[in-house]
PDB file of N, CA and C in Angstrom:
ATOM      1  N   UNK A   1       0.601  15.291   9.415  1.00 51.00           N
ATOM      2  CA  UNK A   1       1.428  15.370  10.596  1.00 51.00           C
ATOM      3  C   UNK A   1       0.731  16.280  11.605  1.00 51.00           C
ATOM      4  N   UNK A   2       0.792  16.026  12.569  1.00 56.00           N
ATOM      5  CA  UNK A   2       0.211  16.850  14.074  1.00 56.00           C
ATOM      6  C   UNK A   2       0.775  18.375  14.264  1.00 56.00           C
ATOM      7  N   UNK A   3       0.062  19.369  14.102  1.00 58.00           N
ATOM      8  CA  UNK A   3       0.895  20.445  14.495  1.00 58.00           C
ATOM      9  C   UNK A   3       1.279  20.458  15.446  1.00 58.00           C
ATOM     10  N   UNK A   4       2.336  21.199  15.683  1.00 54.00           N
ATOM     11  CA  UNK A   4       3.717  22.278  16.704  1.00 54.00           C
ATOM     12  C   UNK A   4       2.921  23.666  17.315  1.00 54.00           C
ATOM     13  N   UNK A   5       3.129  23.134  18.439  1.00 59.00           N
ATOM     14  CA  UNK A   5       2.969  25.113  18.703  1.00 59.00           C
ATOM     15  C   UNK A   5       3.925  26.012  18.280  1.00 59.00           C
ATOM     16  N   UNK A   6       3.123  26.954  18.120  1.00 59.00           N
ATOM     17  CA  UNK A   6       4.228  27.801  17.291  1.00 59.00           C
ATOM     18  C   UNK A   6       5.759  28.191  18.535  1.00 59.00           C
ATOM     19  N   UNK A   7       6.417  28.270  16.815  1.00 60.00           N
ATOM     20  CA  UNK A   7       7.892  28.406  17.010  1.00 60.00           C
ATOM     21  C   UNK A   7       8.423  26.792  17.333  1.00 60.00           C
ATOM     22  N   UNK A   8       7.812  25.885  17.360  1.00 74.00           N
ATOM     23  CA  UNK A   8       9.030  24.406  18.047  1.00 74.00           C
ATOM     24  C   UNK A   8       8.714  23.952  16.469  1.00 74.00           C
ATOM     25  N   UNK A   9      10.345  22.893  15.843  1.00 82.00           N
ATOM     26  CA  UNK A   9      10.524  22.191  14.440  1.00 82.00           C
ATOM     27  C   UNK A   9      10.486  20.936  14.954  1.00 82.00           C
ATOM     28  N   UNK A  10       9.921  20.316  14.302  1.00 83.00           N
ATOM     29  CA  UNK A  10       9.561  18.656  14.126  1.00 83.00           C
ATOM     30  C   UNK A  10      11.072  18.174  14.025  1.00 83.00           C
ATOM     31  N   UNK A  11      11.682  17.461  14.965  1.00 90.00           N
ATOM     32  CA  UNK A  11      12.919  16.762  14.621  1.00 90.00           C
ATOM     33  C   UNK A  11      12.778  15.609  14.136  1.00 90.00           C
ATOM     34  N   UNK A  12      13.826  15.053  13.463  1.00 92.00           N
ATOM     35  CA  UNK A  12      14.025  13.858  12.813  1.00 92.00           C
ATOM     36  C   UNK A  12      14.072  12.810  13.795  1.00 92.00           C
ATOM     37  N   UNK A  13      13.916  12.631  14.491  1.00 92.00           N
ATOM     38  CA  UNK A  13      13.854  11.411  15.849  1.00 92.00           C
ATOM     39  C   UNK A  13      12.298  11.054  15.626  1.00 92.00           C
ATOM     40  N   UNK A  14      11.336  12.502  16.076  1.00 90.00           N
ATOM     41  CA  UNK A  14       9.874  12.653  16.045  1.00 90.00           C
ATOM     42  C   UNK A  14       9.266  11.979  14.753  1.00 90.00           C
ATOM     43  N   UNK A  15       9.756  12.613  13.672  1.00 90.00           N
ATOM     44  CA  UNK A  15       9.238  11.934  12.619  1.00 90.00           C
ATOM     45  C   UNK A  15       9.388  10.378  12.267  1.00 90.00           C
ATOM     46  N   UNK A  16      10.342  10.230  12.430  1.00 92.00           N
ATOM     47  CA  UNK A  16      10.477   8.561  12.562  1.00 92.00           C
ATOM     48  C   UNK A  16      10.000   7.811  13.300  1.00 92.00           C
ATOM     49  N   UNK A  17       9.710   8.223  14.694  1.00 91.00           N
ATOM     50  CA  UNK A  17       8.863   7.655  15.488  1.00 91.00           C
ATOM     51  C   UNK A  17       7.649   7.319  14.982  1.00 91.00           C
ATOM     52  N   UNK A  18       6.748   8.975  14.253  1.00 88.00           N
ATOM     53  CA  UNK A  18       5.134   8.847  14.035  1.00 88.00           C
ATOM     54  C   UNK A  18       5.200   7.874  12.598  1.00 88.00           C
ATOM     55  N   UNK A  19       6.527   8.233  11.764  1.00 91.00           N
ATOM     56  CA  UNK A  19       5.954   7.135  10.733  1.00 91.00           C
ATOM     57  C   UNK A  19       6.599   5.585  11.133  1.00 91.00           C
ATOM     58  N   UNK A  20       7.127   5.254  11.896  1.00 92.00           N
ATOM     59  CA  UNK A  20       7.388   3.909  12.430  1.00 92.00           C
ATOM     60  C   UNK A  20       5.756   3.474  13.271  1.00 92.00           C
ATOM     61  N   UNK A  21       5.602   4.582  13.775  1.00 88.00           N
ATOM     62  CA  UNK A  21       4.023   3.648  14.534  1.00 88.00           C
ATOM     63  C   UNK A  21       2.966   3.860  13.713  1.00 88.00           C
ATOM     64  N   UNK A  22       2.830   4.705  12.707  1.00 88.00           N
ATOM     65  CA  UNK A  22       1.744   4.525  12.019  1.00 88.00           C
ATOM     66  C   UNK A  22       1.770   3.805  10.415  1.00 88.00           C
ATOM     67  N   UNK A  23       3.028   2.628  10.689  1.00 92.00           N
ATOM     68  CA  UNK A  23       3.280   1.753   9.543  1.00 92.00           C
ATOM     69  C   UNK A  23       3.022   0.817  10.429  1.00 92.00           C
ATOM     70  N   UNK A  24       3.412   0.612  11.734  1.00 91.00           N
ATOM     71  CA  UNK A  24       2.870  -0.577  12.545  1.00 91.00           C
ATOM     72  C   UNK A  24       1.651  -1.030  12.932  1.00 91.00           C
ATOM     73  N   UNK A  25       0.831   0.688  12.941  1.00 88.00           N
ATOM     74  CA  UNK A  25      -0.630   0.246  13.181  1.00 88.00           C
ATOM     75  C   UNK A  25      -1.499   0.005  11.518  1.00 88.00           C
ATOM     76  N   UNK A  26      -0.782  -0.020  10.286  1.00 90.00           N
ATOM     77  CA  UNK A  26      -0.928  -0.009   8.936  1.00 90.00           C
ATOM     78  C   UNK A  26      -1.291  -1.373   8.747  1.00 90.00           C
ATOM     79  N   UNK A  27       0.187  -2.087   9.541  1.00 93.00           N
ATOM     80  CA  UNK A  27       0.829  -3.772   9.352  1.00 93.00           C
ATOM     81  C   UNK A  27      -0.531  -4.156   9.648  1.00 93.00           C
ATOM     82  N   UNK A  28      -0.614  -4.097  11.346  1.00 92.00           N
ATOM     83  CA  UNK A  28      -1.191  -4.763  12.351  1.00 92.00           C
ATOM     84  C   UNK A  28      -3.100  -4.227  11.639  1.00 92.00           C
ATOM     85  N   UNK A  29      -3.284  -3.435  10.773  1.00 91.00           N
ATOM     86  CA  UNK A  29      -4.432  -3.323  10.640  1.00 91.00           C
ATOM     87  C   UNK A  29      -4.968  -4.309   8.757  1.00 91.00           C
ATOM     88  N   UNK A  30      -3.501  -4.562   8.266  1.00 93.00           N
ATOM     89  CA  UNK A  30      -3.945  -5.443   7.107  1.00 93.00           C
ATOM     90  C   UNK A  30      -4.160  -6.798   7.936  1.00 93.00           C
ATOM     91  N   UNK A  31      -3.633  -6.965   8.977  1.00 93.00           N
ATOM     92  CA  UNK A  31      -3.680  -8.368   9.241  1.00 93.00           C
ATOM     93  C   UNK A  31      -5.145  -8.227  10.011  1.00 93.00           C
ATOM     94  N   UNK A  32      -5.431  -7.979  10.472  1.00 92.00           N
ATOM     95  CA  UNK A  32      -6.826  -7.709  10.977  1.00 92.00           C
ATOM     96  C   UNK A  32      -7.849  -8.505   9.663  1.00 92.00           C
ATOM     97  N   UNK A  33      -7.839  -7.403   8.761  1.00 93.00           N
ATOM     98  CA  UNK A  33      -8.566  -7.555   8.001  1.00 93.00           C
ATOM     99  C   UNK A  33      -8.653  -9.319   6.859  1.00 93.00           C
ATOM    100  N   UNK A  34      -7.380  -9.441   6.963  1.00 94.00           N
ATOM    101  CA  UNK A  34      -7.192 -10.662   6.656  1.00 94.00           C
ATOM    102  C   UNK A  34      -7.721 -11.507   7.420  1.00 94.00           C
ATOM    103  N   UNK A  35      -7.459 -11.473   8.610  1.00 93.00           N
ATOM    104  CA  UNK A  35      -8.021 -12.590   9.657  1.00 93.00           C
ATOM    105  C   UNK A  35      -9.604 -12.425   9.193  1.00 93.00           C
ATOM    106  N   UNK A  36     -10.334 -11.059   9.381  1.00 92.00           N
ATOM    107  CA  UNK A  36     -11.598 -11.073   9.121  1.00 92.00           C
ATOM    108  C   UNK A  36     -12.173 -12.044   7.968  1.00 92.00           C
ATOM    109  N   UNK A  37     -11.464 -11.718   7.106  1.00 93.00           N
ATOM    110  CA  UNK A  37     -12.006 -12.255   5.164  1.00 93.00           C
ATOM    111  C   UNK A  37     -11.795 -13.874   5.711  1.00 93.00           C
ATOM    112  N   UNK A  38     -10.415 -14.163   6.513  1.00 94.00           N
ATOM    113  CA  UNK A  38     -10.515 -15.731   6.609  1.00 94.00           C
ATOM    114  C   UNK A  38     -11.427 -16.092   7.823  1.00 94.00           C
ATOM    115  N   UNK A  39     -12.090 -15.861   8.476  1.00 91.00           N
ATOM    116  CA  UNK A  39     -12.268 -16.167   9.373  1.00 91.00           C
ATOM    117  C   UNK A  39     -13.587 -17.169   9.330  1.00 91.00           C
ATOM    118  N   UNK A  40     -13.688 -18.093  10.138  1.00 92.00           N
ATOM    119  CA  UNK A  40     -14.879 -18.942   9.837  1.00 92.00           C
ATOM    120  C   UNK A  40     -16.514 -18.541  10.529  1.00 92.00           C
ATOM    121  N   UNK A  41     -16.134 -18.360  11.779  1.00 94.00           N
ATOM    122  CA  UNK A  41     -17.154 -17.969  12.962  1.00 94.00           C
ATOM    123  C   UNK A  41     -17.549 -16.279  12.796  1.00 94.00           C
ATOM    124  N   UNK A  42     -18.439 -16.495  13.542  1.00 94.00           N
ATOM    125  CA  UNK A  42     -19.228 -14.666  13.731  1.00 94.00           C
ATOM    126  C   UNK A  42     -18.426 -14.241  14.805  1.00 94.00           C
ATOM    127  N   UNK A  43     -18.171 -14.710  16.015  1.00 95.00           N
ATOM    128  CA  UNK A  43     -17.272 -14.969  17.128  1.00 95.00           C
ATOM    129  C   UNK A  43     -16.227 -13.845  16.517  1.00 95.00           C
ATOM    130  N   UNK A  44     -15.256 -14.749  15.799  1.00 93.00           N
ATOM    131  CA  UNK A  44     -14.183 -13.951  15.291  1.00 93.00           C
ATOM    132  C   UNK A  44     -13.989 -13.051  14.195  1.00 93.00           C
ATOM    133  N   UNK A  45     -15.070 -13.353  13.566  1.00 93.00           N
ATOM    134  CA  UNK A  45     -15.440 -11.901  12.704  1.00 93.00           C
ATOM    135  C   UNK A  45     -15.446 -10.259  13.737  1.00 93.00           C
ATOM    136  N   UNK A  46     -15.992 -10.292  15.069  1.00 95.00           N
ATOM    137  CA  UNK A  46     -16.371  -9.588  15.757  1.00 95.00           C
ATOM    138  C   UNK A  46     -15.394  -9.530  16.947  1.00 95.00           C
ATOM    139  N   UNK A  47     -14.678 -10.232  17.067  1.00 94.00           N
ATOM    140  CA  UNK A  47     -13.435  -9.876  17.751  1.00 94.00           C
ATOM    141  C   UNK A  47     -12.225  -9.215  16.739  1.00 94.00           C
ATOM    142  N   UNK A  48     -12.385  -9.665  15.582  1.00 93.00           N
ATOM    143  CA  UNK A  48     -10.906  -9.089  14.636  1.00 93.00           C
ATOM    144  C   UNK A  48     -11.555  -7.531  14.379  1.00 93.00           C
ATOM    145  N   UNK A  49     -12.861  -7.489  13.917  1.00 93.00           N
ATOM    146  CA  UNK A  49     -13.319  -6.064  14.125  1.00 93.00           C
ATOM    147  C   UNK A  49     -13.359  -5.398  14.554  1.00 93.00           C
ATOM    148  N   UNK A  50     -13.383  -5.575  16.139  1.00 93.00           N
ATOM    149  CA  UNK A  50     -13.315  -4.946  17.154  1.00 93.00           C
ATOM    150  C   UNK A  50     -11.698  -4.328  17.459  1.00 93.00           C
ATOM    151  N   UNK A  51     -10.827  -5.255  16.890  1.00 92.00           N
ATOM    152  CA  UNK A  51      -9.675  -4.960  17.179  1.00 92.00           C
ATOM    153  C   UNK A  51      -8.898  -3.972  16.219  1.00 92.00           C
ATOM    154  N   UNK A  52      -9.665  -4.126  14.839  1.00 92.00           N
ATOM    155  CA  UNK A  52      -9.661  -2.912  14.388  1.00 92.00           C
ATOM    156  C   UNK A  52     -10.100  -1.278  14.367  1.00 92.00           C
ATOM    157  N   UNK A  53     -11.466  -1.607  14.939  1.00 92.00           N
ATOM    158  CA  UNK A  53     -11.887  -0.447  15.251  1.00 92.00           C
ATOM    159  C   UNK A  53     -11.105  -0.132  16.004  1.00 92.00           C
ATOM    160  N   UNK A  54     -10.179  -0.445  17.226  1.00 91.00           N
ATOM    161  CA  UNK A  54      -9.307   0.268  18.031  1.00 91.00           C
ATOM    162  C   UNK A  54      -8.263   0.770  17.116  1.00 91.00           C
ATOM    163  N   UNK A  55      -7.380  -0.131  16.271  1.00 88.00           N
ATOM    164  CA  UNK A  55      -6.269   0.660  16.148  1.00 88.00           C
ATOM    165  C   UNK A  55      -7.054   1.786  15.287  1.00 88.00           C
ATOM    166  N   UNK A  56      -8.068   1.729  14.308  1.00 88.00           N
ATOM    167  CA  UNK A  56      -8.504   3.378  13.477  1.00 88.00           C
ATOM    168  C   UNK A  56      -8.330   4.491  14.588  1.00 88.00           C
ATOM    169  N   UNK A  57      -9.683   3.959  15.883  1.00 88.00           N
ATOM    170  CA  UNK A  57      -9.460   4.848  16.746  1.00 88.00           C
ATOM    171  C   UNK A  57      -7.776   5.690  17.274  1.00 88.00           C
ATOM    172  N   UNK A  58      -7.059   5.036  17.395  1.00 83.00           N
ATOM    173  CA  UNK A  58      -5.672   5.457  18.364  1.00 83.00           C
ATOM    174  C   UNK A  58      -4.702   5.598  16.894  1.00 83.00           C
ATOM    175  N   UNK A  59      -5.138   5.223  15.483  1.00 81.00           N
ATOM    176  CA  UNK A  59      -4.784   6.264  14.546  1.00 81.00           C
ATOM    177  C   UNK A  59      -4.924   6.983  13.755  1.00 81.00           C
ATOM    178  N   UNK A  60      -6.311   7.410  14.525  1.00 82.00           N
ATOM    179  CA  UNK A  60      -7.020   8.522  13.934  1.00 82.00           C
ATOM    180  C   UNK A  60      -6.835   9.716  14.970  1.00 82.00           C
ATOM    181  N   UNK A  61      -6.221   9.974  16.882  1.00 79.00           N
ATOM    182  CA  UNK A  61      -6.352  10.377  17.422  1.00 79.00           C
ATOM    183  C   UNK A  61      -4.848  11.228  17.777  1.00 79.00           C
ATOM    184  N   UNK A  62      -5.002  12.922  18.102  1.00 66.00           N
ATOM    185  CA  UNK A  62      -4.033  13.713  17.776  1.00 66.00           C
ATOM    186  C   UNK A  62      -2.695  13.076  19.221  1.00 66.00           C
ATOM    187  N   UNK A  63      -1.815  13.390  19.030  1.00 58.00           N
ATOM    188  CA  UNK A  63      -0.501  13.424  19.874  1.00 58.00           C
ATOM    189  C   UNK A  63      -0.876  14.207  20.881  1.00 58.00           C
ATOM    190  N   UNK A  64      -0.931  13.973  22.243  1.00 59.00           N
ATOM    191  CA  UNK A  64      -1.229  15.036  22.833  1.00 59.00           C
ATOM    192  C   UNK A  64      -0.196  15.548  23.531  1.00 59.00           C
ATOM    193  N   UNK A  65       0.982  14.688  24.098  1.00 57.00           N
ATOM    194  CA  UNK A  65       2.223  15.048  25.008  1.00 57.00           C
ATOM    195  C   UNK A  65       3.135  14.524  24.138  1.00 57.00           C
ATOM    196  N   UNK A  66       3.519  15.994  23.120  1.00 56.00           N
ATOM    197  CA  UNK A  66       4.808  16.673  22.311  1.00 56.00           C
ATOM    198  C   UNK A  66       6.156  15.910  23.183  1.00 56.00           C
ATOM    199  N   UNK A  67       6.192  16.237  24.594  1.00 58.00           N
ATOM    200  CA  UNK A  67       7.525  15.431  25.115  1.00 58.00           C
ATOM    201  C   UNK A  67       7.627  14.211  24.957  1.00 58.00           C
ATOM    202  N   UNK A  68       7.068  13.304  25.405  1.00 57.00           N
ATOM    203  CA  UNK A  68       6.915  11.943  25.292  1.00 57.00           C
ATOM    204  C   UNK A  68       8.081  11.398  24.080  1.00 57.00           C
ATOM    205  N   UNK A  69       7.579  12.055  22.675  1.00 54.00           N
ATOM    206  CA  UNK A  69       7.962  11.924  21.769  1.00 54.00           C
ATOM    207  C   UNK A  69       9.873  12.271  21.645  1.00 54.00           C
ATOM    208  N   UNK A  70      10.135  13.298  21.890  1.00 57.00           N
ATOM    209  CA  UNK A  70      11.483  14.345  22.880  1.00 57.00           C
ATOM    210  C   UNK A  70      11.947  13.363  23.707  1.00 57.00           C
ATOM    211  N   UNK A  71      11.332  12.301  24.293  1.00 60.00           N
ATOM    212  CA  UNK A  71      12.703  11.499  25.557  1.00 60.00           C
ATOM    213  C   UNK A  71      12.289  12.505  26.989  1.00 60.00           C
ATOM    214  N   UNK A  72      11.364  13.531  26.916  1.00 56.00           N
ATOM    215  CA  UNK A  72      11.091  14.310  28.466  1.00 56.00           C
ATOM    216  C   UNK A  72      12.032  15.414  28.211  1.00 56.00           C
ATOM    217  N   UNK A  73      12.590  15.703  27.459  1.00 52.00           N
ATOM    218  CA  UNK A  73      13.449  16.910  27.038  1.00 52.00           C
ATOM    219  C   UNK A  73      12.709  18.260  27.305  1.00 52.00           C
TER     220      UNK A  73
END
């Protein structure tokens, strides 16, 4: 989980959010890989790859605006 600056608690809204999108980018990254294993062409070998390398990237990368998450609170 992303640290807090000190003193703010992770609410239960927050947490559900990060594990709702990082089960979606989980989903969306088995299917990737599936498409890859089926795929016939180099074409789309290299487009489904590509589309993975993004989601690793954006869920491998920290939270940066804590509000966002808050509703702007």
């Amino acid at each position: 989980m992303d640290r807090l600056p000190s003193g703010e608690k992770t609410t239960r809204r927050e947490v559900a959010i990060q594990m709702g999108g990082r089960l979606l980018l989980v989903l969306i990254g088995v299917l990737q890989l599936v498409a890859i294993v089926q795929s016939e062409s180099t074409a789309d070998t290299v487009l489904h790859g590509g589309i993975l390398l993004v989601l690793i990237v954006f869920g491998t990368r920290k939270a940066k605006n804590r509000k966002s998450l808050r509703g702007g609170n």
